[in-house]
């Protein structure tokens, strides 16, 4: 516990304002001044007497709260760093690799904010890496290199106790740190939301373990100065028109190394609207294509597995990708997506060229196995640079591979496919779908105007009486 016996008491200060008088008890712990204001002299004297009584009894004072140990909750006896590690470890076995990574990211800046002093003897980036990659990684913590172990021991010694969360100023400081990057710029809104979710779960665990009595995070509208306005709607500028998509996919197809394989990947996203981690997990046996001479060339893709890329240090298998069920679906659930004739031709040619059979991955790397995310992103960045003009390249137009999915879902909605059907194909709920793509739906305004007019008009005003 971070405590001290070095206590000094000062005379109670009195401030006479226009409307009321404030009495502030002042004391000092190891040179740091603490203050507690009261509305009456009796309350101030009573509080000061309690502090002095504890000091005369030889009681230690907490450096986190300034109060005698007897005045504190159980939180004063538990260091934040130790509790954060305990939280990570109990969560590890029952959560996904991606969630493990997000928890580590969320706890890292908070832990640095809850230090008695900042680690000036270490580089900030090294401290963050030590916490994120080792301290908050159950499998790697004991494998930390010597230089990392030194940093973690220093952090453990200098960590404040959980009682720090009982101070409003500390809570605000920690939240501000969690919402700021190392260079001082704000984190992305999605990262801010994720961090708050992680902290809420941690505090629920702390309450369950009786370390804290209540969740210290601010509640209610305008409760936190760190709040960031966010929007889940797709930026319409990121959507590709058919000519732009054709040029980008054509350039990728013509790449001398792996171009045709990557073209199949991007075409599946563009035509079927699947997520990248779903496309790389498609089994050839789940591609239902008609015979080449059939009149109807529409097929189906049966999606039931995803391979999100999270990093081998976070997975139980040591692989870069983790095998998971579909996002937002129950374990073992499936989703069927229509495969339009253009995609049917692409997939049939790809399967025949690669000599694939049921049980094989549809999308594979050059040496087999999952197609690497770095290869996908690098190819897409290069295609944008080569195909788009300088102005377009600097805009959000197709900036992310995921924008192919956004474009596909938008095209379906604009073609008049009911929102419930698009939501089913996309693996979204209808409310999420409409919230995300409402700004991108167009091409139906003239029809809507005619429908409104058919509802009729009010009769014209009667002629005035003579």
Short mmCIF file of C-alpha atoms in Angstrom, two decimals:
data_model
loop_
_atom_site.label_atom_id
_atom_site.label_comp_id
_atom_site.label_asym_id
_atom_site.label_seq_id
_atom_site.Cartn_x
_atom_site.Cartn_y
_atom_site.Cartn_z
CA UNK A 1 0.00 0.00 0.00
CA UNK A 2 1.28 3.52 -0.82
CA UNK A 3 1.24 5.05 2.67
CA UNK A 4 3.29 7.41 4.83
CA UNK A 5 3.68 8.50 8.43
CA UNK A 6 5.12 11.88 7.45
CA UNK A 7 2.09 14.05 8.32
CA UNK A 8 1.88 17.77 9.13
CA UNK A 9 -1.24 19.76 9.96
CA UNK A 10 -1.86 23.41 9.14
CA UNK A 11 -4.31 25.88 10.51
CA UNK A 12 -7.80 25.73 9.00
CA UNK A 13 -8.18 28.47 6.41
CA UNK A 14 -11.28 30.64 6.27
CA UNK A 15 -12.64 32.19 3.09
CA UNK A 16 -15.46 34.67 3.45
CA UNK A 17 -17.36 34.86 0.18
CA UNK A 18 -20.29 37.08 -0.78
CA UNK A 19 -22.85 34.39 -0.10
CA UNK A 20 -21.14 31.96 2.28
CA UNK A 21 -17.99 31.27 4.28
CA UNK A 22 -15.84 28.20 3.53
CA UNK A 23 -13.62 26.49 6.10
CA UNK A 24 -10.82 24.40 4.53
CA UNK A 25 -8.86 21.81 6.49
CA UNK A 26 -5.25 21.63 5.28
CA UNK A 27 -2.61 19.00 5.91
CA UNK A 28 0.57 17.74 4.26
CA UNK A 29 1.86 14.25 3.39
CA UNK A 30 5.52 13.99 2.38
CA UNK A 31 5.46 17.60 1.19
CA UNK A 32 2.20 17.35 -0.79
CA UNK A 33 -0.64 19.56 0.40
CA UNK A 34 -4.16 18.19 0.81
CA UNK A 35 -7.35 20.25 1.30
CA UNK A 36 -10.92 19.51 2.33
CA UNK A 37 -13.50 22.36 2.36
CA UNK A 38 -16.53 22.50 4.68
CA UNK A 39 -19.50 24.80 5.02
CA UNK A 40 -19.29 25.20 8.80
CA UNK A 41 -16.47 25.56 11.30
CA UNK A 42 -17.87 22.68 13.37
CA UNK A 43 -17.63 20.21 10.48
CA UNK A 44 -14.11 21.38 9.65
CA UNK A 45 -12.94 21.08 13.26
CA UNK A 46 -14.48 17.60 13.57
CA UNK A 47 -12.77 16.36 10.40
CA UNK A 48 -9.43 17.88 11.42
CA UNK A 49 -9.68 16.32 14.87
CA UNK A 50 -10.23 12.90 13.29
CA UNK A 51 -7.11 13.26 11.17
CA UNK A 52 -5.01 14.40 14.12
CA UNK A 53 -6.33 11.55 16.28
CA UNK A 54 -5.30 9.00 13.66
CA UNK A 55 -1.83 10.55 13.43
CA UNK A 56 -1.39 10.47 17.25
CA UNK A 57 -2.28 6.75 17.21
CA UNK A 58 0.55 6.14 14.75
CA UNK A 59 -1.79 5.34 11.87
CA UNK A 60 -0.47 5.48 8.31
CA UNK A 61 -1.95 7.89 5.75
CA UNK A 62 -2.63 6.98 2.12
CA UNK A 63 -0.63 8.89 -0.48
CA UNK A 64 -3.45 8.29 -2.99
CA UNK A 65 -6.28 9.87 -1.01
CA UNK A 66 -4.54 11.76 1.79
CA UNK A 67 -6.70 10.01 4.40
CA UNK A 68 -5.80 7.69 7.29
CA UNK A 69 -5.96 4.01 6.40
CA UNK A 70 -8.87 3.50 8.81
CA UNK A 71 -10.94 5.98 6.77
CA UNK A 72 -10.45 4.10 3.53
CA UNK A 73 -12.27 1.31 1.75
CA UNK A 74 -10.61 -1.96 0.81
CA UNK A 75 -9.40 -0.19 -2.34
CA UNK A 76 -6.52 1.37 -0.43
CA UNK A 77 -4.95 -2.05 0.10
CA UNK A 78 -4.91 -3.02 -3.60
CA UNK A 79 -2.64 -1.45 -6.19
CA UNK A 80 -4.22 -0.53 -9.52
CA UNK A 81 -1.49 -2.33 -11.47
CA UNK A 82 -1.99 -5.58 -9.54
CA UNK A 83 -5.76 -5.41 -9.85
CA UNK A 84 -5.60 -4.66 -13.59
CA UNK A 85 -3.45 -7.78 -14.10
CA UNK A 86 -5.91 -9.82 -12.02
CA UNK A 87 -8.76 -8.52 -14.20
CA UNK A 88 -6.90 -9.44 -17.41
CA UNK A 89 -6.11 -12.96 -16.18
CA UNK A 90 -9.67 -13.83 -15.13
CA UNK A 91 -10.94 -12.55 -18.48
CA UNK A 92 -8.35 -14.28 -20.67
CA UNK A 93 -9.78 -17.79 -20.99
CA UNK A 94 -13.32 -16.69 -21.77
CA UNK A 95 -12.75 -13.99 -24.33
CA UNK A 96 -11.59 -13.71 -27.92
CA UNK A 97 -8.08 -12.81 -28.99
CA UNK A 98 -9.31 -9.52 -30.42
CA UNK A 99 -10.97 -8.60 -27.13
CA UNK A 100 -7.80 -9.48 -25.20
CA UNK A 101 -5.89 -7.07 -27.42
CA UNK A 102 -8.48 -4.31 -26.93
CA UNK A 103 -8.42 -4.74 -23.14
CA UNK A 104 -4.62 -4.36 -23.10
CA UNK A 105 -4.84 -1.24 -25.27
CA UNK A 106 -7.45 0.29 -22.96
CA UNK A 107 -5.61 -0.40 -19.70
CA UNK A 108 -2.18 0.80 -20.85
CA UNK A 109 -2.68 4.62 -20.83
CA UNK A 110 -4.81 4.42 -17.67
CA UNK A 111 -2.03 2.58 -15.86
CA UNK A 112 0.50 5.26 -16.82
CA UNK A 113 -1.87 7.95 -15.57
CA UNK A 114 -2.17 6.17 -12.21
CA UNK A 115 1.54 6.37 -11.34
CA UNK A 116 2.89 8.40 -8.42
CA UNK A 117 5.41 9.92 -10.83
CA UNK A 118 5.98 9.64 -14.55
CA UNK A 119 8.74 7.25 -15.73
CA UNK A 120 11.22 9.83 -17.01
CA UNK A 121 14.02 7.27 -17.02
CA UNK A 122 12.23 5.23 -19.71
CA UNK A 123 10.89 6.22 -23.12
CA UNK A 124 7.14 6.64 -23.19
CA UNK A 125 6.76 4.28 -26.15
CA UNK A 126 8.77 1.58 -24.32
CA UNK A 127 6.57 1.82 -21.22
CA UNK A 128 3.40 1.55 -23.28
CA UNK A 129 4.76 -1.41 -25.19
CA UNK A 130 5.82 -3.18 -21.97
CA UNK A 131 2.34 -2.80 -20.51
CA UNK A 132 0.39 -3.56 -23.67
CA UNK A 133 2.45 -6.49 -24.96
CA UNK A 134 3.56 -8.13 -21.70
CA UNK A 135 1.93 -6.93 -18.48
CA UNK A 136 -1.59 -7.27 -19.86
CA UNK A 137 -0.88 -10.43 -21.84
CA UNK A 138 -1.40 -13.49 -19.65
CA UNK A 139 0.66 -15.81 -21.84
CA UNK A 140 3.64 -13.49 -22.37
CA UNK A 141 3.99 -11.79 -18.99
CA UNK A 142 6.51 -14.32 -17.66
CA UNK A 143 8.43 -14.20 -20.95
CA UNK A 144 9.20 -10.48 -20.76
CA UNK A 145 12.81 -9.62 -21.77
CA UNK A 146 15.03 -8.25 -18.97
CA UNK A 147 14.68 -4.62 -20.13
CA UNK A 148 10.89 -4.98 -20.16
CA UNK A 149 10.85 -6.67 -16.75
CA UNK A 150 12.74 -3.67 -15.29
CA UNK A 151 10.05 -1.31 -16.58
CA UNK A 152 7.22 -3.47 -15.22
CA UNK A 153 8.80 -3.74 -11.77
CA UNK A 154 9.12 0.04 -11.66
CA UNK A 155 5.49 0.47 -12.69
CA UNK A 156 4.33 -1.99 -10.03
CA UNK A 157 6.24 -0.17 -7.28
CA UNK A 158 4.96 3.25 -8.33
CA UNK A 159 1.34 2.38 -9.07
CA UNK A 160 -1.33 4.12 -7.04
CA UNK A 161 -3.88 2.07 -5.17
CA UNK A 162 -7.44 1.44 -6.30
CA UNK A 163 -8.43 4.14 -3.83
CA UNK A 164 -7.26 6.64 -6.44
CA UNK A 165 -10.57 5.98 -8.23
CA UNK A 166 -12.39 7.46 -5.25
CA UNK A 167 -11.00 10.88 -6.12
CA UNK A 168 -12.91 12.76 -8.87
CA UNK A 169 -9.83 14.61 -10.08
CA UNK A 170 -7.93 11.34 -10.52
CA UNK A 171 -10.83 9.82 -12.45
CA UNK A 172 -10.86 12.79 -14.81
CA UNK A 173 -7.08 12.64 -15.27
CA UNK A 174 -7.15 8.91 -16.03
CA UNK A 175 -9.98 9.27 -18.54
CA UNK A 176 -8.24 12.13 -20.28
CA UNK A 177 -5.09 9.99 -20.58
CA UNK A 178 -7.12 7.09 -21.97
CA UNK A 179 -8.52 9.34 -24.69
CA UNK A 180 -5.11 10.71 -25.77
CA UNK A 181 -2.37 9.21 -27.93
CA UNK A 182 1.29 9.36 -27.02
CA UNK A 183 1.74 12.40 -29.28
CA UNK A 184 -1.05 14.28 -27.50
CA UNK A 185 -3.69 13.94 -30.21
CA UNK A 186 -7.10 12.45 -29.39
CA UNK A 187 -7.76 8.77 -30.04
CA UNK A 188 -10.35 7.73 -32.60
CA UNK A 189 -13.96 7.91 -31.35
CA UNK A 190 -14.33 4.14 -31.72
CA UNK A 191 -11.26 3.63 -29.49
CA UNK A 192 -12.71 6.01 -26.89
CA UNK A 193 -15.97 4.06 -26.77
CA UNK A 194 -14.11 0.76 -26.53
CA UNK A 195 -11.93 2.00 -23.65
CA UNK A 196 -14.96 3.12 -21.65
CA UNK A 197 -16.61 -0.25 -22.18
CA UNK A 198 -13.50 -2.04 -20.90
CA UNK A 199 -13.29 0.19 -17.83
CA UNK A 200 -16.96 -0.32 -17.05
CA UNK A 201 -16.48 -4.10 -17.10
CA UNK A 202 -13.37 -3.75 -14.90
CA UNK A 203 -15.22 -1.66 -12.33
CA UNK A 204 -18.10 -4.12 -12.25
CA UNK A 205 -15.52 -6.78 -11.43
CA UNK A 206 -13.99 -4.52 -8.76
CA UNK A 207 -17.42 -4.06 -7.15
CA UNK A 208 -18.05 -7.80 -7.28
CA UNK A 209 -14.71 -8.40 -5.51
CA UNK A 210 -15.62 -5.67 -2.97
CA UNK A 211 -12.55 -3.62 -3.89
CA UNK A 212 -14.71 -0.63 -4.88
CA UNK A 213 -18.16 0.31 -3.63
CA UNK A 214 -19.36 1.90 -6.85
CA UNK A 215 -18.42 2.54 -10.46
CA UNK A 216 -16.36 5.76 -10.46
CA UNK A 217 -16.92 6.61 -14.13
CA UNK A 218 -19.05 9.75 -14.62
CA UNK A 219 -22.63 9.12 -15.60
CA UNK A 220 -25.33 11.09 -17.34
CA UNK A 221 -25.37 13.61 -20.14
CA UNK A 222 -22.29 15.81 -20.19
CA UNK A 223 -20.77 13.88 -17.29
CA UNK A 224 -17.29 13.70 -18.80
CA UNK A 225 -15.20 16.40 -20.37
CA UNK A 226 -13.53 13.70 -22.47
CA UNK A 227 -16.69 12.86 -24.39
CA UNK A 228 -16.31 12.87 -28.15
CA UNK A 229 -19.11 13.22 -30.65
CA UNK A 230 -19.21 10.14 -32.81
CA UNK A 231 -21.10 8.91 -35.85
CA UNK A 232 -21.51 5.36 -37.08
CA UNK A 233 -22.80 6.48 -40.47
CA UNK A 234 -20.73 5.65 -43.54
CA UNK A 235 -18.98 8.59 -45.16
CA UNK A 236 -20.58 8.84 -48.59
CA UNK A 237 -17.27 10.05 -50.00
CA UNK A 238 -15.73 6.62 -49.34
CA UNK A 239 -18.07 4.78 -51.72
CA UNK A 240 -16.86 3.68 -55.15
CA UNK A 241 -18.84 4.01 -58.35
CA UNK A 242 -18.84 1.08 -60.79
CA UNK A 243 -16.17 2.61 -63.04
CA UNK A 244 -13.78 3.25 -60.15
CA UNK A 245 -14.32 -0.24 -58.74
CA UNK A 246 -13.72 -1.81 -62.16
CA UNK A 247 -10.47 0.11 -62.63
CA UNK A 248 -9.16 -0.80 -59.17
CA UNK A 249 -10.01 -4.48 -59.47
CA UNK A 250 -8.66 -4.54 -63.03
CA UNK A 251 -5.31 -3.14 -61.91
CA UNK A 252 -5.11 -5.75 -59.13
CA UNK A 253 -5.96 -8.57 -61.56
CA UNK A 254 -3.07 -7.52 -63.80
CA UNK A 255 -0.50 -7.65 -60.97
CA UNK A 256 2.24 -10.12 -61.92
CA UNK A 257 2.40 -11.65 -58.43
CA UNK A 258 -0.80 -13.01 -56.89
CA UNK A 259 -2.97 -10.56 -58.78
CA UNK A 260 -5.69 -12.98 -59.85
CA UNK A 261 -5.97 -14.46 -56.35
CA UNK A 262 -6.30 -11.02 -54.78
CA UNK A 263 -8.76 -9.97 -57.49
CA UNK A 264 -11.03 -12.82 -56.38
CA UNK A 265 -10.83 -11.64 -52.78
CA UNK A 266 -11.72 -8.02 -53.58
CA UNK A 267 -14.43 -9.03 -56.04
CA UNK A 268 -16.09 -11.19 -53.37
CA UNK A 269 -16.18 -8.22 -51.02
CA UNK A 270 -17.54 -5.92 -53.74
CA UNK A 271 -20.24 -8.28 -55.03
CA UNK A 272 -21.17 -10.21 -51.85
CA UNK A 273 -20.59 -7.56 -49.17
CA UNK A 274 -18.83 -9.96 -46.81
CA UNK A 275 -16.40 -8.74 -44.18
CA UNK A 276 -12.67 -9.31 -44.91
CA UNK A 277 -12.33 -11.84 -42.07
CA UNK A 278 -15.32 -13.74 -43.48
CA UNK A 279 -13.98 -13.83 -47.05
CA UNK A 280 -10.62 -15.31 -46.02
CA UNK A 281 -12.46 -18.04 -44.07
CA UNK A 282 -14.73 -19.25 -46.91
CA UNK A 283 -14.41 -22.99 -47.57
CA UNK A 284 -14.68 -24.13 -51.20
CA UNK A 285 -17.42 -26.53 -50.09
CA UNK A 286 -19.53 -23.57 -49.01
CA UNK A 287 -19.48 -21.99 -52.47
CA UNK A 288 -22.66 -23.18 -54.20
CA UNK A 289 -22.28 -22.48 -57.93
CA UNK A 290 -24.57 -23.56 -60.79
CA UNK A 291 -23.30 -25.62 -63.72
CA UNK A 292 -21.44 -23.57 -66.28
CA UNK A 293 -24.13 -24.21 -68.92
CA UNK A 294 -27.10 -23.46 -66.64
CA UNK A 295 -29.43 -20.68 -67.71
CA UNK A 296 -29.50 -19.21 -64.20
CA UNK A 297 -25.97 -18.30 -63.10
CA UNK A 298 -26.88 -17.06 -59.63
CA UNK A 299 -25.16 -18.99 -56.85
CA UNK A 300 -24.86 -18.82 -53.05
CA UNK A 301 -22.12 -18.34 -50.47
CA UNK A 302 -22.66 -20.03 -47.12
CA UNK A 303 -20.80 -18.08 -44.42
CA UNK A 304 -20.31 -19.57 -40.96
CA UNK A 305 -16.73 -18.79 -39.91
CA UNK A 306 -14.50 -15.72 -39.60
CA UNK A 307 -10.71 -15.46 -39.32
CA UNK A 308 -10.00 -12.01 -37.80
CA UNK A 309 -6.35 -10.97 -37.78
CA UNK A 310 -5.29 -10.01 -34.24
CA UNK A 311 -1.63 -11.02 -33.89
CA UNK A 312 -0.11 -14.32 -32.79
CA UNK A 313 0.68 -13.01 -29.29
CA UNK A 314 -3.05 -12.82 -28.51
CA UNK A 315 -4.28 -16.17 -29.84
CA UNK A 316 -4.17 -19.51 -28.04
CA UNK A 317 -2.75 -21.23 -31.12
CA UNK A 318 0.06 -18.77 -31.84
CA UNK A 319 -1.44 -18.06 -35.28
CA UNK A 320 -1.88 -14.52 -36.58
CA UNK A 321 -5.57 -15.12 -37.26
CA UNK A 322 -8.13 -16.56 -34.87
CA UNK A 323 -11.00 -18.80 -35.94
CA UNK A 324 -14.32 -17.40 -34.73
CA UNK A 325 -18.02 -17.61 -35.49
CA UNK A 326 -19.82 -14.88 -37.41
CA UNK A 327 -19.96 -11.44 -35.82
CA UNK A 328 -23.11 -10.87 -33.77
CA UNK A 329 -24.34 -14.43 -34.30
CA UNK A 330 -24.76 -17.40 -32.01
CA UNK A 331 -22.08 -20.09 -32.07
CA UNK A 332 -22.46 -22.31 -35.13
CA UNK A 333 -24.89 -19.94 -36.87
CA UNK A 334 -24.68 -19.44 -40.65
CA UNK A 335 -25.54 -16.75 -43.18
CA UNK A 336 -26.38 -17.18 -46.84
CA UNK A 337 -25.37 -14.50 -49.33
CA UNK A 338 -26.44 -14.47 -53.02
CA UNK A 339 -23.66 -14.83 -55.56
CA UNK A 340 -24.50 -12.84 -58.67
CA UNK A 341 -23.49 -14.15 -62.11
CA UNK A 342 -20.45 -11.87 -62.40
CA UNK A 343 -19.06 -13.25 -59.13
CA UNK A 344 -20.06 -16.79 -60.11
CA UNK A 345 -17.81 -16.58 -63.17
CA UNK A 346 -14.92 -15.18 -61.13
CA UNK A 347 -15.17 -17.85 -58.42
CA UNK A 348 -15.57 -20.72 -60.90
CA UNK A 349 -12.45 -19.63 -62.79
CA UNK A 350 -10.51 -19.16 -59.56
CA UNK A 351 -11.43 -22.62 -58.21
CA UNK A 352 -10.50 -24.30 -61.49
CA UNK A 353 -7.21 -22.40 -61.88
CA UNK A 354 -6.08 -23.09 -58.29
CA UNK A 355 -7.27 -26.72 -58.38
CA UNK A 356 -9.30 -26.26 -55.21
CA UNK A 357 -11.70 -28.79 -53.74
CA UNK A 358 -14.19 -28.86 -50.82
CA UNK A 359 -12.29 -28.56 -47.56
CA UNK A 360 -9.78 -26.09 -49.02
CA UNK A 361 -9.83 -22.41 -48.23
CA UNK A 362 -11.19 -20.41 -51.14
CA UNK A 363 -8.70 -17.59 -50.51
CA UNK A 364 -5.17 -18.71 -49.74
CA UNK A 365 -1.76 -17.14 -49.45
CA UNK A 366 1.05 -17.96 -51.84
CA UNK A 367 2.21 -20.80 -49.58
CA UNK A 368 -1.26 -21.92 -48.57
CA UNK A 369 -3.05 -21.05 -45.36
CA UNK A 370 -4.84 -17.79 -44.69
CA UNK A 371 -4.35 -14.83 -46.98
CA UNK A 372 -2.31 -12.30 -44.97
CA UNK A 373 -3.95 -9.03 -44.07
CA UNK A 374 -0.74 -7.14 -44.78
CA UNK A 375 -0.75 -8.48 -48.36
CA UNK A 376 -4.38 -7.44 -48.83
CA UNK A 377 -3.87 -3.93 -47.48
CA UNK A 378 -0.62 -3.37 -49.39
CA UNK A 379 -2.20 -4.40 -52.69
CA UNK A 380 -5.21 -2.15 -52.12
CA UNK A 381 -3.07 0.87 -51.21
CA UNK A 382 -0.95 0.38 -54.33
CA UNK A 383 -4.04 0.03 -56.52
CA UNK A 384 -5.50 3.30 -55.20
CA UNK A 385 -2.22 5.09 -55.80
CA UNK A 386 -1.92 3.81 -59.36
CA UNK A 387 -5.57 4.17 -60.43
CA UNK A 388 -6.92 7.25 -58.67
CA UNK A 389 -5.82 10.77 -59.51
CA UNK A 390 -4.01 12.82 -56.88
CA UNK A 391 -7.18 14.50 -55.65
CA UNK A 392 -9.14 11.24 -55.35
CA UNK A 393 -6.21 9.53 -53.63
CA UNK A 394 -6.25 12.20 -50.91
CA UNK A 395 -9.97 11.77 -50.23
CA UNK A 396 -11.73 8.97 -48.29
CA UNK A 397 -12.68 7.33 -51.62
CA UNK A 398 -12.11 3.59 -51.11
CA UNK A 399 -9.43 4.36 -48.53
CA UNK A 400 -10.11 1.16 -46.58
CA UNK A 401 -10.61 -2.33 -47.95
CA UNK A 402 -13.80 -2.36 -45.87
CA UNK A 403 -15.21 0.34 -48.17
CA UNK A 404 -15.85 -2.41 -50.72
CA UNK A 405 -18.37 -3.90 -48.31
CA UNK A 406 -19.91 -0.48 -47.69
CA UNK A 407 -20.23 0.05 -51.43
CA UNK A 408 -21.91 -3.33 -51.94
CA UNK A 409 -24.50 -2.83 -49.19
CA UNK A 410 -25.25 0.68 -50.45
CA UNK A 411 -25.74 -0.64 -53.99
CA UNK A 412 -28.19 -3.27 -52.71
CA UNK A 413 -30.22 -0.67 -50.84
CA UNK A 414 -30.25 1.72 -53.79
CA UNK A 415 -31.38 -1.13 -56.06
CA UNK A 416 -34.51 -1.41 -53.91
CA UNK A 417 -33.62 -4.57 -51.98
CA UNK A 418 -35.61 -4.41 -48.71
CA UNK A 419 -33.56 -3.34 -45.70
CA UNK A 420 -34.46 -6.53 -43.80
CA UNK A 421 -33.08 -8.65 -46.66
CA UNK A 422 -29.88 -6.60 -46.94
CA UNK A 423 -29.42 -6.84 -43.17
CA UNK A 424 -29.73 -10.62 -43.35
CA UNK A 425 -27.23 -10.91 -46.19
CA UNK A 426 -24.82 -8.49 -44.50
CA UNK A 427 -25.03 -9.97 -41.00
CA UNK A 428 -26.36 -6.75 -39.44
CA UNK A 429 -29.53 -5.85 -37.60
CA UNK A 430 -31.97 -3.63 -39.47
CA UNK A 431 -31.51 -0.66 -37.06
CA UNK A 432 -27.72 -0.84 -37.40
CA UNK A 433 -27.98 -1.13 -41.17
CA UNK A 434 -30.24 1.91 -41.51
CA UNK A 435 -28.17 3.97 -39.07
CA UNK A 436 -25.00 3.13 -40.96
CA UNK A 437 -26.21 3.58 -44.53
CA UNK A 438 -29.13 6.03 -44.34
CA UNK A 439 -27.04 8.89 -45.77
CA UNK A 440 -25.93 6.79 -48.74
CA UNK A 441 -29.32 5.78 -50.08
CA UNK A 442 -30.28 7.74 -53.18
CA UNK A 443 -31.70 7.24 -56.66
CA UNK A 444 -35.26 6.84 -55.38
CA UNK A 445 -36.19 10.47 -54.77
CA UNK A 446 -38.29 10.91 -57.92
CA UNK A 447 -40.35 7.83 -57.10
CA UNK A 448 -40.84 9.01 -53.53
CA UNK A 449 -42.01 12.43 -54.73
CA UNK A 450 -44.63 10.81 -56.96
CA UNK A 451 -45.85 8.66 -54.06
CA UNK A 452 -46.22 11.74 -51.87
CA UNK A 453 -48.15 13.57 -54.58
CA UNK A 454 -50.52 10.61 -55.03
CA UNK A 455 -51.61 11.05 -51.43
CA UNK A 456 -53.46 14.12 -52.63
CA UNK A 457 -53.48 17.83 -51.96
CA UNK A 458 -55.63 20.01 -49.77
CA UNK A 459 -58.57 21.60 -51.60
CA UNK A 460 -58.00 25.18 -52.58
CA UNK A 461 -59.44 27.94 -50.40
CA UNK A 462 -63.03 28.89 -51.04
CA UNK A 463 -63.69 32.10 -52.93
CA UNK A 464 -64.34 35.06 -50.59
CA UNK A 465 -67.96 36.01 -50.09
CA UNK A 466 -69.06 39.20 -51.78
#
